[in-house]
């Protein structure tokens, strides 16, 4: 059985650990990107210039792409037969839309005054922390393991990925890549890196991927010998110095 999102093998797992880890990372990152986006909402004005610039109207005081992300909107894309809409779904609308969808599908258990258990469906989602991006990200985080097992998981995955990509592009956010000590077990290059938000440790030379447990086992196996070789070459030089 393969993951419907990334097509990798699941190995008897109900949900792909790599895709689940990635979605959890996006939900943790989005609230951190919101203040950076809000900083871009301040109107900007450059010095007055003479001469024609080819513009028939005054420039917008803020980047409209930021408004697309932070403004109100619908949780689905509106039909655009003329192709004049360039923005995607706003963050709050997107997150609340998925929270509401999950809430109406996920079984909810309640007990009546006689103690009898009833399994119902909720009409909507509710967050005790409010209704902003951080609140709905926290709400969705608790349901990601369930959501990633559903047939619509690839659609949610794609929409969250697009939202994070848009926010990163506007704020200039670069994903951190941390080099790892051990060489790649496939090509022996010292090119293994851990990428923030990614489940696997990946080789930038050949593309080989390791799970965190696989990398830890590989490192424990090869690093003692490599350290011994390094000491063998360094100690004579240190003694000579």
mmCIF file of C-alpha atoms in Angstrom:
data_model
loop_
_atom_site.group_PDB
_atom_site.id
_atom_site.type_symbol
_atom_site.label_atom_id
_atom_site.label_comp_id
_atom_site.label_asym_id
_atom_site.label_seq_id
_atom_site.Cartn_x
_atom_site.Cartn_y
_atom_site.Cartn_z
ATOM 1 C CA UNK A 1 0.000 0.000 0.000
ATOM 2 C CA UNK A 2 1.336 3.421 -0.970
ATOM 3 C CA UNK A 3 0.724 6.836 0.521
ATOM 4 C CA UNK A 4 -1.865 8.661 -1.641
ATOM 5 C CA UNK A 5 0.073 11.909 -1.185
ATOM 6 C CA UNK A 6 3.742 11.055 -1.762
ATOM 7 C CA UNK A 7 3.316 7.517 -3.198
ATOM 8 C CA UNK A 8 5.850 6.004 -0.803
ATOM 9 C CA UNK A 9 5.242 2.631 0.833
ATOM 10 C CA UNK A 10 3.394 2.700 4.148
ATOM 11 C CA UNK A 11 4.681 -0.575 5.661
ATOM 12 C CA UNK A 12 1.390 -1.419 7.410
ATOM 13 C CA UNK A 13 1.006 2.141 8.756
ATOM 14 C CA UNK A 14 -2.375 3.839 8.547
ATOM 15 C CA UNK A 15 -0.811 7.181 7.618
ATOM 16 C CA UNK A 16 2.455 8.162 5.979
ATOM 17 C CA UNK A 17 4.817 9.315 8.768
ATOM 18 C CA UNK A 18 6.708 11.622 6.400
ATOM 19 C CA UNK A 19 3.577 13.417 5.175
ATOM 20 C CA UNK A 20 2.117 13.555 8.684
ATOM 21 C CA UNK A 21 5.338 15.045 10.044
ATOM 22 C CA UNK A 22 5.389 17.586 7.224
ATOM 23 C CA UNK A 23 1.803 18.724 7.858
ATOM 24 C CA UNK A 24 2.475 19.052 11.586
ATOM 25 C CA UNK A 25 5.512 21.164 10.757
ATOM 26 C CA UNK A 26 3.466 23.461 8.521
ATOM 27 C CA UNK A 27 0.831 23.931 11.215
ATOM 28 C CA UNK A 28 3.576 24.856 13.686
ATOM 29 C CA UNK A 29 5.195 27.246 11.201
ATOM 30 C CA UNK A 30 2.151 29.177 9.981
ATOM 31 C CA UNK A 31 1.531 31.049 13.281
ATOM 32 C CA UNK A 32 5.181 32.144 13.215
ATOM 33 C CA UNK A 33 4.816 33.511 9.690
ATOM 34 C CA UNK A 34 1.732 35.601 10.486
ATOM 35 C CA UNK A 35 3.621 38.390 12.368
ATOM 36 C CA UNK A 36 6.047 38.638 9.456
ATOM 37 C CA UNK A 37 3.145 38.960 7.047
ATOM 38 C CA UNK A 38 1.519 41.590 9.261
ATOM 39 C CA UNK A 39 4.709 43.655 9.116
ATOM 40 C CA UNK A 40 4.267 43.760 5.348
ATOM 41 C CA UNK A 41 0.836 45.338 5.789
ATOM 42 C CA UNK A 42 2.305 48.743 6.645
ATOM 43 C CA UNK A 43 1.928 51.107 3.672
ATOM 44 C CA UNK A 44 5.121 51.831 1.820
ATOM 45 C CA UNK A 45 5.923 54.970 -0.103
ATOM 46 C CA UNK A 46 8.974 55.767 -2.137
ATOM 47 C CA UNK A 47 10.387 59.148 -3.109
ATOM 48 C CA UNK A 48 8.515 61.189 -5.687
ATOM 49 C CA UNK A 49 9.805 60.701 -9.197
ATOM 50 C CA UNK A 50 9.299 62.766 -12.303
ATOM 51 C CA UNK A 51 8.548 61.336 -15.668
ATOM 52 C CA UNK A 52 6.165 58.702 -16.870
ATOM 53 C CA UNK A 53 6.423 55.230 -15.504
ATOM 54 C CA UNK A 54 3.800 53.645 -17.695
ATOM 55 C CA UNK A 55 1.312 53.275 -14.810
ATOM 56 C CA UNK A 56 -2.223 54.537 -15.337
ATOM 57 C CA UNK A 57 -3.118 54.510 -11.638
ATOM 58 C CA UNK A 58 -1.518 54.932 -8.236
ATOM 59 C CA UNK A 59 0.292 51.875 -6.872
ATOM 60 C CA UNK A 60 -1.358 49.899 -4.084
ATOM 61 C CA UNK A 61 0.012 50.901 -0.649
ATOM 62 C CA UNK A 62 0.453 47.250 0.380
ATOM 63 C CA UNK A 63 1.226 44.011 -1.386
ATOM 64 C CA UNK A 64 -2.120 42.538 -2.387
ATOM 65 C CA UNK A 65 -0.679 39.052 -2.034
ATOM 66 C CA UNK A 66 -0.372 39.699 1.701
ATOM 67 C CA UNK A 67 -4.013 40.740 1.832
ATOM 68 C CA UNK A 68 -4.890 37.524 0.044
ATOM 69 C CA UNK A 69 -3.329 35.570 2.905
ATOM 70 C CA UNK A 70 -4.442 37.637 5.897
ATOM 71 C CA UNK A 71 -7.795 38.944 4.758
ATOM 72 C CA UNK A 72 -11.242 37.370 5.058
ATOM 73 C CA UNK A 73 -12.518 34.939 2.493
ATOM 74 C CA UNK A 74 -14.171 31.651 1.720
ATOM 75 C CA UNK A 75 -12.622 28.246 2.513
ATOM 76 C CA UNK A 76 -12.943 27.273 -1.149
ATOM 77 C CA UNK A 77 -11.744 28.930 -4.316
ATOM 78 C CA UNK A 78 -14.414 31.006 -6.038
ATOM 79 C CA UNK A 79 -15.130 30.288 -9.686
ATOM 80 C CA UNK A 80 -12.964 32.529 -11.859
ATOM 81 C CA UNK A 81 -14.099 32.153 -15.488
ATOM 82 C CA UNK A 82 -12.270 35.322 -16.571
ATOM 83 C CA UNK A 83 -8.955 34.451 -14.931
ATOM 84 C CA UNK A 84 -8.557 37.767 -13.108
ATOM 85 C CA UNK A 85 -8.120 36.300 -9.613
ATOM 86 C CA UNK A 86 -4.537 35.578 -8.617
ATOM 87 C CA UNK A 87 -4.736 34.917 -4.883
ATOM 88 C CA UNK A 88 -5.468 31.682 -3.092
ATOM 89 C CA UNK A 89 -7.553 30.904 -0.037
ATOM 90 C CA UNK A 90 -6.820 33.168 2.986
ATOM 91 C CA UNK A 91 -5.103 31.441 5.887
ATOM 92 C CA UNK A 92 -7.856 31.728 8.487
ATOM 93 C CA UNK A 93 -10.550 30.663 6.042
ATOM 94 C CA UNK A 94 -8.460 27.718 4.869
ATOM 95 C CA UNK A 95 -7.695 26.466 8.363
ATOM 96 C CA UNK A 96 -11.224 26.948 9.661
ATOM 97 C CA UNK A 97 -12.645 25.293 6.575
ATOM 98 C CA UNK A 98 -10.647 22.142 7.204
ATOM 99 C CA UNK A 99 -11.391 22.227 10.931
ATOM 100 C CA UNK A 100 -15.102 22.441 10.198
ATOM 101 C CA UNK A 101 -14.908 19.643 7.642
ATOM 102 C CA UNK A 102 -13.069 17.366 10.067
ATOM 103 C CA UNK A 103 -15.486 18.210 12.883
ATOM 104 C CA UNK A 104 -18.507 17.289 10.783
ATOM 105 C CA UNK A 105 -16.941 13.976 9.767
ATOM 106 C CA UNK A 106 -15.147 12.856 12.919
ATOM 107 C CA UNK A 107 -17.366 10.811 15.282
ATOM 108 C CA UNK A 108 -18.195 12.721 18.463
ATOM 109 C CA UNK A 109 -19.243 10.778 21.550
ATOM 110 C CA UNK A 110 -21.555 12.333 24.134
ATOM 111 C CA UNK A 111 -23.586 11.038 27.046
ATOM 112 C CA UNK A 112 -27.097 12.096 27.892
ATOM 113 C CA UNK A 113 -28.379 12.711 31.406
ATOM 114 C CA UNK A 114 -29.112 9.009 31.779
ATOM 115 C CA UNK A 115 -25.511 8.058 31.016
ATOM 116 C CA UNK A 116 -26.255 6.597 27.600
ATOM 117 C CA UNK A 117 -23.490 7.143 25.052
ATOM 118 C CA UNK A 118 -24.421 8.632 21.679
ATOM 119 C CA UNK A 119 -22.216 8.918 18.595
ATOM 120 C CA UNK A 120 -23.046 12.021 16.585
ATOM 121 C CA UNK A 121 -21.504 14.391 14.089
ATOM 122 C CA UNK A 122 -20.703 17.977 15.020
ATOM 123 C CA UNK A 123 -22.188 20.862 13.077
ATOM 124 C CA UNK A 124 -19.026 22.945 13.229
ATOM 125 C CA UNK A 125 -15.603 23.274 14.837
ATOM 126 C CA UNK A 126 -14.950 25.280 17.979
ATOM 127 C CA UNK A 127 -11.631 26.397 19.418
ATOM 128 C CA UNK A 128 -11.270 27.518 23.003
ATOM 129 C CA UNK A 129 -8.261 29.628 22.007
ATOM 130 C CA UNK A 130 -10.095 31.924 19.595
ATOM 131 C CA UNK A 131 -10.474 32.043 15.852
ATOM 132 C CA UNK A 132 -7.130 33.221 14.506
ATOM 133 C CA UNK A 133 -4.484 31.318 12.582
ATOM 134 C CA UNK A 134 -2.684 30.106 15.709
ATOM 135 C CA UNK A 135 -5.913 28.808 17.258
ATOM 136 C CA UNK A 136 -6.985 26.807 14.227
ATOM 137 C CA UNK A 137 -3.463 25.479 13.682
ATOM 138 C CA UNK A 138 -3.510 24.194 17.265
ATOM 139 C CA UNK A 139 -6.955 22.661 16.711
ATOM 140 C CA UNK A 140 -5.926 20.926 13.500
ATOM 141 C CA UNK A 141 -2.701 19.625 15.031
ATOM 142 C CA UNK A 142 -4.688 17.351 17.314
ATOM 143 C CA UNK A 143 -6.565 15.844 14.368
ATOM 144 C CA UNK A 144 -3.724 15.467 11.865
ATOM 145 C CA UNK A 145 -3.129 11.749 12.647
ATOM 146 C CA UNK A 146 -6.807 11.093 11.878
ATOM 147 C CA UNK A 147 -6.985 13.429 8.883
ATOM 148 C CA UNK A 148 -3.993 11.841 7.159
ATOM 149 C CA UNK A 149 -5.821 8.504 7.012
ATOM 150 C CA UNK A 150 -8.810 9.925 5.141
ATOM 151 C CA UNK A 151 -9.310 9.849 1.346
ATOM 152 C CA UNK A 152 -9.254 13.656 1.202
ATOM 153 C CA UNK A 153 -5.858 13.915 2.935
ATOM 154 C CA UNK A 154 -3.979 14.730 -0.324
ATOM 155 C CA UNK A 155 -6.257 17.716 -0.940
ATOM 156 C CA UNK A 156 -5.674 19.095 2.555
ATOM 157 C CA UNK A 157 -1.953 18.436 2.188
ATOM 158 C CA UNK A 158 -1.754 20.317 -1.129
ATOM 159 C CA UNK A 159 -3.685 23.326 0.172
ATOM 160 C CA UNK A 160 -1.570 23.645 3.316
ATOM 161 C CA UNK A 161 1.611 23.252 1.292
ATOM 162 C CA UNK A 162 0.477 26.021 -1.064
ATOM 163 C CA UNK A 163 -0.383 28.331 1.849
ATOM 164 C CA UNK A 164 3.022 27.822 3.470
ATOM 165 C CA UNK A 165 4.782 28.290 0.136
ATOM 166 C CA UNK A 166 2.991 31.602 -0.454
ATOM 167 C CA UNK A 167 3.748 32.846 3.063
ATOM 168 C CA UNK A 168 7.412 31.849 2.846
ATOM 169 C CA UNK A 169 7.783 33.528 -0.519
ATOM 170 C CA UNK A 170 6.390 36.834 0.729
ATOM 171 C CA UNK A 171 8.367 36.873 3.977
ATOM 172 C CA UNK A 172 11.617 35.589 2.500
ATOM 173 C CA UNK A 173 11.644 32.642 4.887
ATOM 174 C CA UNK A 174 14.240 29.996 4.070
ATOM 175 C CA UNK A 175 13.941 26.468 5.421
ATOM 176 C CA UNK A 176 16.914 25.515 7.582
ATOM 177 C CA UNK A 177 19.069 22.596 6.456
ATOM 178 C CA UNK A 178 21.275 20.967 9.103
ATOM 179 C CA UNK A 179 24.244 18.876 7.883
ATOM 180 C CA UNK A 180 24.609 15.478 9.529
ATOM 181 C CA UNK A 181 27.850 13.878 10.686
ATOM 182 C CA UNK A 182 27.643 10.447 9.104
ATOM 183 C CA UNK A 183 28.209 9.805 5.396
ATOM 184 C CA UNK A 184 25.456 8.568 3.127
ATOM 185 C CA UNK A 185 25.149 4.767 3.269
ATOM 186 C CA UNK A 186 24.317 4.660 -0.440
ATOM 187 C CA UNK A 187 27.009 6.861 -2.017
ATOM 188 C CA UNK A 188 29.372 7.474 0.988
ATOM 189 C CA UNK A 189 29.251 11.241 0.400
ATOM 190 C CA UNK A 190 29.136 13.506 3.445
ATOM 191 C CA UNK A 191 25.971 15.105 2.120
ATOM 192 C CA UNK A 192 23.234 13.992 4.511
ATOM 193 C CA UNK A 193 21.058 16.860 5.749
ATOM 194 C CA UNK A 194 18.065 17.231 8.031
ATOM 195 C CA UNK A 195 15.545 19.737 6.684
ATOM 196 C CA UNK A 196 13.201 21.526 9.071
ATOM 197 C CA UNK A 197 9.724 20.068 8.808
ATOM 198 C CA UNK A 198 10.864 16.965 6.943
ATOM 199 C CA UNK A 199 10.699 13.464 8.386
ATOM 200 C CA UNK A 200 13.593 11.942 6.455
ATOM 201 C CA UNK A 201 17.289 12.686 6.503
ATOM 202 C CA UNK A 202 18.194 13.111 2.836
ATOM 203 C CA UNK A 203 21.419 12.895 0.868
ATOM 204 C CA UNK A 204 21.918 15.957 -1.327
ATOM 205 C CA UNK A 205 24.321 14.024 -3.539
ATOM 206 C CA UNK A 206 22.280 10.970 -4.511
ATOM 207 C CA UNK A 207 18.824 11.570 -3.014
ATOM 208 C CA UNK A 208 18.935 8.590 -0.652
ATOM 209 C CA UNK A 209 16.622 9.011 2.343
ATOM 210 C CA UNK A 210 16.744 7.653 5.887
ATOM 211 C CA UNK A 211 14.179 7.766 8.650
ATOM 212 C CA UNK A 212 15.423 9.280 11.931
ATOM 213 C CA UNK A 213 15.773 5.804 13.463
ATOM 214 C CA UNK A 214 17.627 4.505 10.413
ATOM 215 C CA UNK A 215 20.033 7.429 10.530
ATOM 216 C CA UNK A 216 20.692 6.987 14.247
ATOM 217 C CA UNK A 217 21.465 3.299 13.714
ATOM 218 C CA UNK A 218 23.685 4.089 10.721
ATOM 219 C CA UNK A 219 25.553 6.792 12.629
ATOM 220 C CA UNK A 220 26.135 4.506 15.611
ATOM 221 C CA UNK A 221 27.563 1.891 13.258
ATOM 222 C CA UNK A 222 29.957 3.981 11.161
ATOM 223 C CA UNK A 223 31.030 6.940 13.280
ATOM 224 C CA UNK A 224 33.248 5.090 15.808
ATOM 225 C CA UNK A 225 35.415 3.734 12.996
ATOM 226 C CA UNK A 226 35.533 7.114 11.241
ATOM 227 C CA UNK A 227 36.467 8.829 14.496
ATOM 228 C CA UNK A 228 39.266 6.315 15.052
ATOM 229 C CA UNK A 229 40.636 6.957 11.553
ATOM 230 C CA UNK A 230 40.507 10.708 12.128
ATOM 231 C CA UNK A 231 42.377 10.395 15.429
ATOM 232 C CA UNK A 232 44.957 8.122 13.805
ATOM 233 C CA UNK A 233 45.797 10.862 11.312
ATOM 234 C CA UNK A 234 45.527 13.803 13.693
ATOM 235 C CA UNK A 235 47.520 12.569 16.694
ATOM 236 C CA UNK A 236 50.907 12.376 14.888
ATOM 237 C CA UNK A 237 50.432 15.911 13.606
ATOM 238 C CA UNK A 238 49.510 17.169 17.058
ATOM 239 C CA UNK A 239 52.557 15.448 18.564
ATOM 240 C CA UNK A 240 54.839 16.945 15.939
ATOM 241 C CA UNK A 241 53.465 20.397 16.600
#
